[in-house]
Amino acid sequence: MPLIVDRLTKIYPDGTRALHEVSFTVEDGEFVAIIGLSRAGKSTLLRCINRLIEPTSGRVIWNGIDITAASPRELRRIRRQIGMIFQQFNLVKRATVLTNVLTGRLGYVNPWLSLLGYFPPSEVQRAMQALERVGLADLADKRADELSGGQQQRVGIARALMQEPRLLLADEPVASLDPVLAHSILRYIEELNRKDGVTVLCSLHFLDLVHRYATRVIGLKDGIKVFDGRPDEIDDRRFKEIYGQEAERIGG
Amino acid sequence: MGLRTLAGIWLGVSLTLVGLALWRGHPWLWISVGLWWIGTGYDAWRRFKGRRPRLWPATLIALIAIYGVGWEVTEIHPLAPFQRFDKMRPYLIALTQPDLLTYPTERQVYRIPVEVPCTHPPSPREIREEAQVWLSADCAQAGDLLTLQGEGFPAGPSLELWWVNPIGERQRILQEGRPLSLQADASGRFRTAFIAPRAVPLGFEPPPGQSQTHFLELHVVRVIGGPRPSEALLEVAEKMGETVAIALLATTFAVLIAAPLSFLAARNLMGGSLPARAIYYAMRGFFNIVRSVEPLIFGIVFVVWVGLGSFAGMLALMVHSIAALGKLFSEVIEHIDPGPVEALMATGANRLQVIRYAVVPQVVPEFVSFAVYRWDINVRMSTIIGFVGGGGIGFRLSEWIRLSAYRQVATAVIGIALVVMALDYVSAQVRRRIV
Ligand SMILES: Nc1ncnc2c1ncn2[C@@H]1O[C@H](COP(=O)(O)OP(=O)(O)OP(=O)(O)O)[C@@H](O)[C@H]1O
Ligand SMILES: [Mg+2]
């Protein structure tokens, strides 16, 4: 079932128009890169989809359910199937790696037991498998802030894996990492996309990464969708439309 | 400064000066009101003429008037600390000789009867026991100079003189205001002069022409065994323990109550719905109001409410601490990294789960640090709260001060200082380790 974004608009309380009537449809299994300059509205778009930010108007429909109209309870049920990873990783720094991964499961487990810090053994096992998948099983008991940036982002991916997501939102997941690490992280995301069939929406800064991983690109400029197509369709004219006239093309 | 601000200041200062003049009634204050108006008028005239404003003469006049009244009201008396230094001296001296140790002693007593007053010409009186003592007169009245001498006494022990009246009231013989204490010389002799004290009990005066029998007691005081903590020291130790415990319980209860409440007073958690906002402002207001009331005032209230003693003091500290900690805690929560909160909301966790897994781990170390700091403050505060009857060392200390028991006061003051310093250090260490 597709993800339909319909005339999505976000105007912040201070009057900033971050998104303006953005519409597109994403089919299952696509790897969509969201590109655009800083402040173009990429983060706002991704957060409006799972309503971490309330859109001002417009609709987001996923699996036939209108997310924008969901009650708080329904919204939690929807969110638990949508993984999200962040540029700053957003781990709980003082908690262990294992606990951080387990928190990805909070939408599924018994809420009262989870408040006491209890997770059933089956969930702990699931968390260890997720950590194995990102190659961090031996660091399960370390504190999250003892890990390197690349390792922290892999914990972030493992946390998202715990949700058994159908959709993954990634907000500049590699912008704080060096190019080698960037590829390693994106390969994990690619594997999720190819092997598990998870639909991916991922904002990216570098076009070479877009070409390498994405099956489709959506370009934003000042909150308006200015491009929607395959990565190889981005020629010089299109590039300047997205990034402005002065921009120089590097890589890709 | 805008014209509106200037007008506001002018009005405010004018009202203040007129108010002060009405209150104190000094003519010079009315003069200052006039000068203030002239000064500000002059400034207004300059502004009107387009010259640079000149407000300082008027400002100076207003300040002189305000500080003048302040000085008068505060009854500043700069020389008092020097002129009345003799009131302070005993405390300073006592600080160098606090009441810390006593030595267990054994007393051997020689009792010499003295008729008061004399109904016959006085003659010397002699007592022979193990040693011999002579008192220069066998009768006397208050103010008479008497001489006591002895022979055959051991040289080491100190000798004390006491006067006992017919109903058994005992007083130490003084010399120049201090207790008289002497020692026999190497040959076992001593000799001392002293003044017979006023000792006839009220209501037991002998009929005119008759006398009553008093006793002069000579105590041979032998130290048997090593030093022991004095009664004052034991009491200070016990009361300091009580003080620390009051502070500990008050802080612990306050933390247990303030920690959950603080989440309701954190702006970042209480955004969104209207009821949440309302609770946020209510909690904030509660913390700010209660926090502004000194624990000492709560102390007085609780002493009336639950009665004298440690419980009242504990409650007073607890109530103030709840508000103080609640405010600090909520500020800690407001300054957390919002990233993990966002991440956990995105996983479909509910509000409590987000707080438990994204907020609590971030705030616990700072909560602990503030709690330890509060305990430290509360120990200091609870030494005071005893002054209004809230238990702990303060109660004893206030009594000793009233009784001019200088050496005991010194013991208490030193005890408080040591404990507070020690806790200061401990709390600093704990906080350094945690954050
Ligand atoms: N909470 C907010 N309040 C007001 N304005 C905001 C807020 N968050 C973002 N904006 C504004 O909305 C616009 C879009 O911001 P957004 O963060 O979505 O851009 P972005 O494409 O993710 O940029 P970046 O590459 O810097 O992350 C910007 O002009 C930004 O200043
Ligand atoms: Mg962004």
XYZ file of C-alpha atoms and ligand atoms in Angstrom:
719
model
C 0.000 0.000 0.000
C 1.414 3.337 -0.979
C 2.295 6.409 1.050
C 0.298 9.352 -0.235
C 1.369 12.852 0.693
C -1.349 15.233 -0.341
C -0.884 19.030 -0.480
C 1.109 18.984 2.756
C 1.720 22.467 4.171
C 3.521 23.501 7.325
C 3.609 27.047 8.605
C 5.467 27.406 11.927
C 3.952 29.609 14.640
C 6.505 32.310 13.814
C 5.154 32.474 10.275
C 7.905 30.494 8.526
C 6.421 28.563 5.639
C 8.512 25.376 5.706
C 6.336 23.291 3.352
C 3.911 24.471 0.744
C 1.375 22.120 -0.864
C 3.812 19.246 -1.259
C 2.225 16.193 -2.917
C 3.663 12.859 -4.014
C 2.992 9.142 -3.801
C 5.547 6.559 -2.765
C 5.017 2.917 -3.720
C 6.069 0.062 -1.444
C 9.745 -0.773 -1.677
C 10.946 2.514 -3.107
C 14.112 4.203 -1.842
C 13.301 7.879 -2.061
C 15.997 10.472 -1.485
C 14.824 13.906 -0.364
C 17.284 16.570 -1.452
C 17.432 20.305 -1.162
C 19.442 23.099 0.368
C 19.625 23.689 4.055
C 16.267 25.023 5.321
C 14.491 23.702 2.240
C 12.083 21.814 4.486
C 13.466 18.259 4.354
C 13.319 17.648 8.098
C 9.906 19.239 8.330
C 8.573 16.971 5.593
C 9.867 13.784 7.206
C 8.518 14.792 10.634
C 5.122 15.707 9.246
C 4.764 12.171 7.909
C 4.809 10.591 11.397
C 3.450 13.791 12.954
C 6.383 14.562 15.184
C 5.458 17.936 13.722
C 1.789 18.685 13.178
C 1.171 19.724 9.575
C -0.817 22.916 9.122
C -2.897 21.450 6.316
C -2.871 18.594 3.835
C -3.011 14.866 4.411
C -0.675 11.917 4.772
C -2.263 8.582 3.957
C -0.437 5.312 4.492
C -1.841 1.814 4.063
C -5.167 3.463 3.479
C -5.120 5.152 6.885
C -5.151 8.933 7.184
C -2.255 9.558 9.580
C -3.096 13.244 9.834
C -6.544 12.378 11.211
C -5.448 9.611 13.604
C -6.281 9.809 17.320
C -3.282 9.800 19.703
C -3.821 6.083 20.284
C -4.029 5.244 16.589
C -1.062 7.479 15.936
C 1.090 5.418 18.332
C 0.025 2.221 16.539
C 1.019 3.766 13.211
C 4.278 5.198 14.522
C 5.458 1.887 15.863
C 5.543 0.583 12.273
C 7.524 3.578 11.021
C 11.197 3.519 11.900
C 13.118 6.749 12.143
C 16.806 7.553 12.260
C 18.405 10.917 12.820
C 21.462 12.933 11.956
C 22.357 13.278 15.661
C 21.466 9.599 16.295
C 19.243 10.662 19.231
C 20.320 7.829 21.496
C 19.843 8.009 25.255
C 23.500 8.601 26.031
C 23.563 7.371 29.604
C 21.701 4.146 28.814
C 23.337 0.977 27.528
C 23.344 0.054 23.870
C 20.965 -2.818 24.596
C 18.481 -0.577 26.405
C 18.597 1.902 23.550
C 17.765 -0.862 21.095
C 14.988 -2.202 23.319
C 13.308 1.202 23.399
C 12.520 0.653 19.741
C 10.060 -1.961 20.959
C 8.178 0.241 23.450
C 5.163 0.531 21.156
C 4.696 -3.251 21.229
C 5.470 -4.403 24.781
C 3.303 -4.202 27.894
C 3.538 -0.511 28.801
C 3.327 -1.002 32.592
C 6.044 -3.635 32.721
C 8.208 -1.506 30.470
C 7.909 1.382 32.954
C 9.483 -0.909 35.543
C 12.327 -1.531 33.135
C 11.209 -5.058 32.311
C 11.386 -6.481 28.794
C 10.473 -10.123 28.143
C 13.403 -12.429 27.251
C 12.048 -12.826 23.713
C 12.407 -9.065 23.183
C 15.906 -9.040 24.628
C 16.748 -11.821 22.193
C 15.251 -9.810 19.353
C 17.382 -6.844 20.390
C 20.531 -8.984 20.391
C 19.650 -10.189 16.877
C 19.177 -6.598 15.728
C 22.560 -5.719 17.196
C 24.120 -8.716 15.465
C 22.692 -7.519 12.219
C 24.480 -4.191 12.527
C 27.604 -5.919 13.879
C 27.510 -4.544 17.423
C 26.455 -7.571 19.485
C 29.628 -7.457 21.586
C 28.989 -3.825 22.599
C 25.500 -4.483 24.006
C 26.462 -3.575 27.588
C 28.448 -0.463 26.789
C 27.025 2.962 27.464
C 25.793 4.570 24.258
C 28.023 7.625 24.631
C 31.132 5.433 24.674
C 30.534 4.497 21.037
C 31.872 6.248 17.936
C 29.512 8.177 15.666
C 29.236 5.400 13.106
C 28.549 2.839 15.838
C 25.903 5.085 17.389
C 24.099 5.375 14.075
C 24.150 1.596 13.754
C 22.517 1.417 17.196
C 19.950 3.848 15.798
C 19.318 1.455 12.923
C 19.025 -1.497 15.303
C 16.489 0.493 17.327
C 14.473 1.065 14.157
C 14.803 -2.637 13.267
C 13.085 -3.516 16.543
C 9.949 -1.835 15.238
C 9.800 -4.278 12.300
C 9.075 -1.176 10.257
C 7.240 -1.064 6.936
C 8.508 2.443 6.366
C 11.796 4.044 7.360
C 12.259 7.806 7.688
C 15.880 8.883 7.752
C 16.761 12.525 8.331
C 20.272 13.079 7.007
C 21.451 9.843 8.627
C 25.038 10.240 7.440
C 25.569 14.010 7.557
C 27.665 13.741 10.750
C 29.835 10.890 9.442
C 32.858 10.645 7.178
C 32.339 9.300 3.607
C 33.481 5.752 4.378
C 31.135 5.460 7.330
C 28.393 7.106 5.301
C 28.531 4.296 2.790
C 28.558 1.646 5.482
C 25.450 3.122 7.120
C 23.633 3.569 3.836
C 24.393 -0.034 2.918
C 22.543 -1.158 6.044
C 19.608 0.998 5.025
C 19.821 -0.323 1.472
C 19.767 -3.877 2.791
C 16.630 -3.102 4.777
C 15.095 -1.730 1.622
C 16.100 -4.584 -0.684
C 15.926 -7.611 1.599
C 13.107 -6.690 3.972
C 11.181 -4.583 1.476
C 11.039 -1.559 3.755
C 10.062 1.663 1.987
C 12.730 4.301 2.668
C 12.460 8.085 2.712
C 15.877 9.507 3.307
C 17.111 13.084 3.140
C 20.649 13.312 1.785
C 23.151 16.048 1.121
C 25.502 14.488 -1.431
C 24.371 13.692 -4.921
C 26.809 10.809 -5.353
C 25.086 9.069 -2.445
C 21.730 9.788 -4.050
C 22.864 8.227 -7.323
C 24.347 5.245 -5.586
C 21.396 4.306 -3.322
C 18.127 5.985 -4.290
C 15.579 4.715 -6.773
C 13.826 8.058 -6.827
C 14.549 11.645 -5.874
C 12.291 14.390 -4.575
C 13.806 17.873 -4.646
C 12.622 20.601 -2.306
C 13.314 24.291 -2.521
C 11.870 26.776 -0.025
C 9.239 24.233 0.970
C 8.073 23.599 -2.562
C 8.567 20.382 -4.505
C 10.705 21.336 -7.498
C 11.782 17.897 -8.677
C 10.410 14.364 -8.635
C 12.073 11.698 -10.755
C 14.862 9.182 -11.161
C 18.364 10.118 -9.948
C 19.792 9.979 -13.492
C 17.279 12.588 -14.602
C 19.031 15.279 -12.563
C 20.902 17.210 -15.262
C 22.570 20.590 -14.861
C 19.322 22.497 -15.396
C 17.454 20.464 -12.817
C 20.377 20.707 -10.432
C 20.309 24.499 -10.603
C 16.546 24.479 -10.052
C 16.999 22.594 -6.804
C 20.180 24.096 -5.488
C 20.043 27.601 -6.971
C 21.887 29.302 -9.817
C 25.231 29.770 -8.060
C 25.577 26.144 -7.020
C 28.449 24.135 -8.499
C 27.986 20.520 -9.170
C 30.435 18.282 -7.383
C 30.625 14.485 -7.574
C 27.831 12.312 -8.957
C 15.219 56.592 27.653
C 11.781 57.392 26.313
C 9.688 60.236 27.636
C 7.235 57.743 29.082
C 9.972 55.993 31.108
C 11.270 59.338 32.362
C 7.811 60.410 33.438
C 7.362 57.082 35.223
C 10.664 57.465 37.071
C 9.851 61.077 37.985
C 6.488 60.090 39.393
C 7.879 57.070 41.237
C 10.703 59.053 42.865
C 8.417 61.968 43.707
C 5.946 59.679 45.440
C 8.761 57.897 47.285
C 10.232 61.174 48.561
C 6.857 62.587 49.599
C 6.079 59.270 51.285
C 9.374 59.354 53.193
C 8.781 62.966 54.236
C 5.296 62.144 55.511
C 6.581 59.085 57.342
C 9.650 60.552 59.039
C 8.409 64.135 59.232
C 11.853 65.767 58.894
C 11.827 69.215 57.281
C 14.954 68.394 55.295
C 13.027 65.667 53.502
C 10.492 68.237 52.297
C 13.418 70.332 51.118
C 14.707 67.327 49.175
C 11.312 66.956 47.522
C 11.535 70.588 46.419
C 15.112 70.157 45.212
C 14.115 67.014 43.283
C 11.422 68.982 41.497
C 13.791 71.855 40.801
C 16.473 69.436 39.560
C 14.150 67.543 37.250
C 12.582 70.812 36.117
C 16.061 72.070 35.227
C 16.689 68.854 33.284
C 13.356 69.200 31.471
C 14.175 72.802 30.604
C 17.547 71.739 29.116
C 15.886 69.016 27.087
C 13.305 71.515 25.914
C 16.085 73.870 24.817
C 17.703 71.021 22.944
C 20.742 70.862 25.253
C 22.224 67.701 26.703
C 20.096 66.357 29.571
C 21.507 66.779 33.064
C 19.809 64.536 35.596
C 22.605 63.855 38.035
C 21.948 66.740 40.501
C 18.350 65.610 40.951
C 19.419 61.964 41.140
C 21.995 62.817 43.805
C 19.404 64.631 45.924
C 16.966 61.720 45.673
C 19.682 59.223 46.622
C 20.832 61.318 49.596
C 17.252 61.507 50.882
C 16.617 57.775 50.422
C 19.913 56.639 51.951
C 19.548 59.204 54.732
C 16.249 57.714 55.800
C 17.657 54.224 55.291
C 20.583 55.054 57.596
C 18.279 56.459 60.244
C 15.821 53.565 60.104
C 18.576 50.961 60.266
C 19.857 52.714 63.410
C 23.382 52.517 62.109
C 25.785 52.883 65.020
C 29.245 52.277 63.609
C 31.030 52.535 66.954
C 28.826 50.045 68.791
C 30.911 46.980 67.901
C 33.964 48.686 69.434
C 32.340 50.411 72.397
C 30.493 47.284 73.417
C 33.314 44.895 72.740
C 33.222 43.699 76.358
C 29.870 41.986 75.592
C 31.587 39.930 72.946
C 34.830 39.200 74.758
C 33.579 36.248 76.862
C 32.408 34.493 73.702
C 35.728 35.037 71.980
C 37.639 33.825 75.017
C 35.299 30.847 75.324
C 36.002 29.898 71.730
C 39.591 29.186 72.738
C 38.416 27.063 75.678
C 35.219 25.299 74.628
C 33.632 22.890 77.057
C 34.889 19.646 75.587
C 36.355 17.422 78.295
C 35.831 16.633 81.964
C 38.007 14.607 84.276
C 36.356 12.240 86.702
C 37.201 13.427 90.211
C 36.994 12.373 93.805
C 36.325 14.952 96.484
C 37.407 14.984 100.051
C 35.407 17.547 102.026
C 36.257 19.541 105.136
C 33.207 21.280 106.625
C 33.741 24.308 108.851
C 30.664 25.726 110.614
C 30.273 29.509 110.484
C 27.654 31.425 112.473
C 25.881 34.117 110.471
C 25.781 36.835 111.580
C 28.110 37.255 114.565
C 26.370 37.382 117.933
C 29.669 37.313 119.800
C 33.188 38.530 119.043
C 34.679 36.198 116.417
C 37.461 33.783 117.286
C 39.380 31.467 114.939
C 38.154 27.974 114.354
C 40.283 24.914 113.762
C 39.403 21.566 112.171
C 41.664 18.561 112.457
C 41.158 15.538 110.325
C 43.726 14.021 107.979
C 44.991 17.561 107.622
C 44.373 20.732 109.563
C 42.506 23.888 108.545
C 42.038 27.166 110.323
C 39.365 29.682 109.502
C 40.103 33.176 110.827
C 36.604 33.588 112.307
C 33.857 31.273 113.534
C 31.195 33.826 112.666
C 30.754 36.290 109.832
C 28.339 38.123 107.605
C 28.226 38.761 103.905
C 31.134 40.960 102.798
C 33.494 40.075 105.684
C 37.042 39.265 104.728
C 37.986 35.821 106.012
C 41.245 33.922 105.865
C 41.620 30.201 105.489
C 44.847 28.354 105.940
C 45.761 24.719 105.944
C 48.574 22.319 106.677
C 49.281 18.710 105.742
C 47.582 18.781 102.358
C 48.809 16.878 99.303
C 50.459 19.205 96.774
C 48.807 17.949 93.568
C 45.019 18.221 93.833
C 43.250 21.548 93.426
C 41.353 22.999 96.341
C 37.944 24.602 95.971
C 35.915 26.621 98.455
C 32.146 26.324 98.660
C 29.623 28.018 100.890
C 26.545 26.080 102.029
C 23.606 27.793 103.723
C 21.208 26.164 106.241
C 18.821 24.943 103.541
C 21.617 23.255 101.604
C 22.117 25.801 98.812
C 25.697 25.584 97.707
C 27.727 28.274 95.943
C 31.298 28.415 94.837
C 33.480 31.027 96.476
C 34.592 33.558 93.863
C 37.577 35.831 93.652
C 37.344 38.760 91.260
C 34.371 37.119 89.606
C 36.085 33.827 88.862
C 35.824 30.606 90.869
C 38.558 30.451 93.467
C 40.883 27.512 93.041
C 44.197 26.938 94.776
C 46.842 24.373 95.516
C 48.882 23.489 98.553
C 52.614 24.202 98.255
C 55.347 21.569 98.448
C 55.251 21.553 102.229
C 51.508 20.913 102.177
C 50.463 24.428 103.253
C 48.126 26.980 101.736
C 46.611 30.286 102.754
C 43.934 32.330 101.089
C 41.679 35.280 101.833
C 38.143 35.514 100.553
C 34.940 37.451 101.096
C 31.969 35.779 102.727
C 29.191 35.602 100.134
C 25.585 36.690 100.486
C 23.942 33.368 101.379
C 21.156 33.845 103.929
C 18.148 32.207 102.276
C 15.168 34.444 101.561
C 12.423 33.855 104.115
C 14.784 32.018 106.474
C 16.433 35.061 107.984
C 17.354 34.492 111.644
C 15.414 36.624 114.151
C 17.265 39.776 115.300
C 20.002 38.977 117.766
C 20.236 35.322 116.730
C 22.423 33.547 114.184
C 22.140 30.551 111.853
C 24.793 28.004 110.975
C 26.376 28.024 107.523
C 29.279 25.882 106.410
C 32.438 26.681 104.556
C 33.472 23.610 102.612
C 36.989 22.950 101.477
C 37.036 20.405 98.650
C 40.188 18.517 97.856
C 39.572 17.574 94.248
C 41.569 14.607 93.013
C 41.519 13.647 89.343
C 41.008 9.903 89.044
C 41.323 8.626 85.498
C 41.668 10.185 82.072
C 39.622 12.822 80.288
C 36.016 12.124 79.262
C 33.785 14.052 76.906
C 31.999 16.747 78.841
C 28.236 16.833 79.199
C 28.055 19.776 76.784
C 30.130 17.911 74.221
C 27.922 14.824 74.454
C 24.856 16.943 74.117
C 26.214 18.878 71.144
C 27.137 15.600 69.464
C 23.688 14.165 70.036
C 21.916 17.316 68.881
C 24.105 17.607 65.798
C 23.140 14.041 64.933
C 19.528 15.047 65.349
C 20.121 18.103 63.162
C 21.672 16.054 60.368
C 18.849 13.516 60.593
C 16.166 16.228 60.409
C 17.838 17.576 57.293
C 18.240 14.099 55.811
C 14.594 13.158 56.232
C 13.349 16.561 55.105
C 15.490 16.353 51.975
C 14.545 12.766 51.191
C 10.814 13.367 51.532
C 11.160 16.581 49.556
C 12.938 14.761 46.722
C 10.307 12.027 46.648
C 7.557 14.619 46.337
C 9.329 17.215 44.198
C 10.688 14.792 41.585
C 7.303 13.674 40.213
C 5.803 17.154 40.586
C 8.672 18.730 38.677
C 7.627 16.920 35.505
C 4.330 18.794 35.714
C 6.227 22.071 35.893
C 8.470 21.465 32.857
C 7.468 23.559 29.881
C 8.780 21.102 27.302
C 6.686 18.235 28.666
C 3.552 20.240 29.367
C 3.118 21.818 25.959
C 0.181 21.098 23.726
C -3.197 20.783 25.399
C -4.830 23.516 27.459
C -5.217 21.472 30.691
C -1.534 20.595 30.517
C -0.655 24.295 30.235
C -2.937 25.080 33.175
C -1.244 22.441 35.360
C 2.146 23.761 34.272
C 1.328 27.309 35.353
C -0.288 26.116 38.597
C 2.799 24.050 39.567
C 5.138 26.869 38.605
C 3.147 29.328 40.688
C 3.047 26.958 43.653
C 6.820 26.425 43.556
C 7.558 30.136 43.244
C 5.278 31.191 46.080
C 6.308 28.476 48.535
C 9.974 28.918 47.668
C 9.847 32.591 48.602
C 8.813 31.790 52.180
C 11.813 31.225 54.435
C 11.991 27.845 56.202
C 12.175 29.717 59.513
C 8.674 31.073 58.950
C 7.389 27.605 58.119
C 9.182 26.515 61.299
C 7.125 28.886 63.439
C 3.937 27.775 61.681
C 4.638 24.065 62.154
C 5.693 24.481 65.799
C 2.222 25.892 66.412
C 0.599 23.229 64.225
C 2.291 19.960 65.292
C 3.998 21.097 68.502
C 7.577 21.784 69.557
C 10.289 19.468 68.364
C 12.151 17.901 65.509
C 9.043 16.928 63.561
C 8.032 20.581 63.167
C 11.528 21.466 61.985
C 11.554 18.568 59.545
C 8.207 19.608 58.060
C 9.336 23.207 57.697
C 12.486 22.230 55.822
C 10.576 19.690 53.749
C 7.946 22.136 52.532
C 10.497 24.728 51.541
C 12.689 22.077 49.909
C 9.822 20.669 47.858
C 9.356 24.046 46.238
C 13.052 24.814 45.853
C 13.870 21.393 44.413
C 10.714 21.310 42.279
C 11.793 24.504 40.580
C 15.366 23.309 40.022
C 14.261 19.864 38.862
C 11.798 21.287 36.357
C 14.542 23.500 34.972
C 16.802 20.463 34.595
C 14.032 18.731 32.667
C 13.584 21.768 30.458
C 17.237 21.662 29.483
C 17.478 18.042 28.392
C 18.502 17.011 24.903
C 15.177 16.764 23.035
C 16.633 14.271 20.527
C 15.951 11.067 22.476
C 12.437 12.291 23.324
C 11.752 12.793 19.636
C 13.253 9.411 18.781
C 11.123 7.542 21.301
C 7.939 9.367 20.324
C 8.688 8.223 16.792
C 8.790 4.570 17.921
C 5.180 4.776 19.112
C 6.043 4.857 22.819
C 3.446 6.504 25.054
C 4.040 9.613 27.130
C 5.055 7.795 30.316
C 7.374 5.485 28.411
C 9.032 8.458 26.761
C 9.546 10.076 30.161
C 10.854 6.847 31.663
C 13.329 6.060 28.874
C 14.253 9.416 27.322
C 13.849 11.980 30.108
C 14.620 10.206 33.385
C 18.065 8.884 32.405
C 19.065 12.378 31.378
C 17.941 14.085 34.582
C 18.759 11.600 37.345
C 22.400 12.616 37.872
C 21.504 16.286 38.165
C 18.566 15.478 40.419
C 20.909 13.609 42.748
C 23.397 16.430 42.670
C 20.775 19.035 43.547
C 19.339 16.773 46.249
C 22.730 16.419 47.944
C 23.238 20.164 47.725
C 19.826 20.702 49.297
C 20.672 18.355 52.129
C 23.760 20.429 52.751
C 21.669 23.616 52.819
C 19.097 21.930 55.046
C 21.700 20.919 57.618
C 22.734 24.560 57.902
C 19.111 25.643 58.001
C 18.117 23.085 60.632
C 20.750 24.399 63.060
C 18.761 27.629 62.975
C 15.282 26.205 62.986
C 15.789 25.001 66.575
C 15.751 28.655 67.647
C 12.017 28.720 66.999
C 11.501 25.323 68.637
C 12.069 23.037 65.664
C 14.455 20.614 67.364
C 18.144 19.993 66.786
C 21.119 21.906 68.126
C 19.496 25.321 67.710
C 17.172 24.906 70.657
C 20.018 24.089 73.043
C 22.198 26.799 71.607
C 19.527 29.442 72.143
C 19.187 28.324 75.774
C 22.908 28.455 76.388
C 23.086 31.921 74.883
C 20.302 33.065 77.219
C 22.104 31.563 80.225
C 25.434 33.126 79.173
C 26.968 29.649 79.193
C 29.839 30.885 77.083
C 31.903 27.721 76.964
C 28.884 25.606 76.007
C 27.975 28.120 73.308
C 31.521 27.796 72.018
C 31.213 24.007 71.958
C 27.978 24.225 69.977
C 29.309 26.801 67.528
C 32.428 24.732 66.885
C 30.332 21.588 66.499
C 28.055 23.256 63.947
C 30.987 24.643 62.009
C 32.715 21.257 61.845
C 29.629 19.339 60.742
C 28.640 21.933 58.156
C 32.160 21.995 56.747
C 32.303 18.219 56.589
C 28.964 17.987 54.788
C 29.959 20.792 52.469
C 32.956 18.741 51.474
C 31.011 15.496 51.126
C 28.313 17.133 49.037
C 30.891 18.798 46.784
C 32.625 15.437 46.283
C 29.391 13.618 45.517
C 28.344 16.283 43.049
C 31.731 16.268 41.331
C 31.592 12.501 40.884
C 28.087 12.522 39.437
C 28.022 15.332 36.920
N 10.441 24.814 15.181
C 10.549 25.732 14.186
N 10.020 26.948 14.350
C 10.115 27.876 13.360
N 10.717 27.669 12.182
C 11.276 26.466 11.977
C 11.223 25.442 12.968
N 11.864 24.335 12.484
C 12.278 24.683 11.245
N 11.928 25.947 10.939
C 12.169 26.661 9.666
O 11.533 25.937 8.656
C 12.327 25.918 7.494
C 12.583 24.485 7.086
O 13.387 23.884 8.085
P 13.852 22.357 8.011
O 14.571 22.065 9.274
O 12.692 21.519 7.648
O 14.872 22.414 6.787
P 15.915 21.303 6.308
O 15.748 21.190 4.849
O 15.794 20.080 7.132
O 17.285 22.028 6.617
P 18.676 21.398 7.153
O 19.370 20.843 5.954
O 19.364 22.619 7.701
O 18.338 20.393 8.185
C 13.596 26.687 7.832
O 13.434 28.006 7.336
C 13.630 26.673 9.306
O 14.266 27.834 9.794
Mg 17.046 19.096 8.585
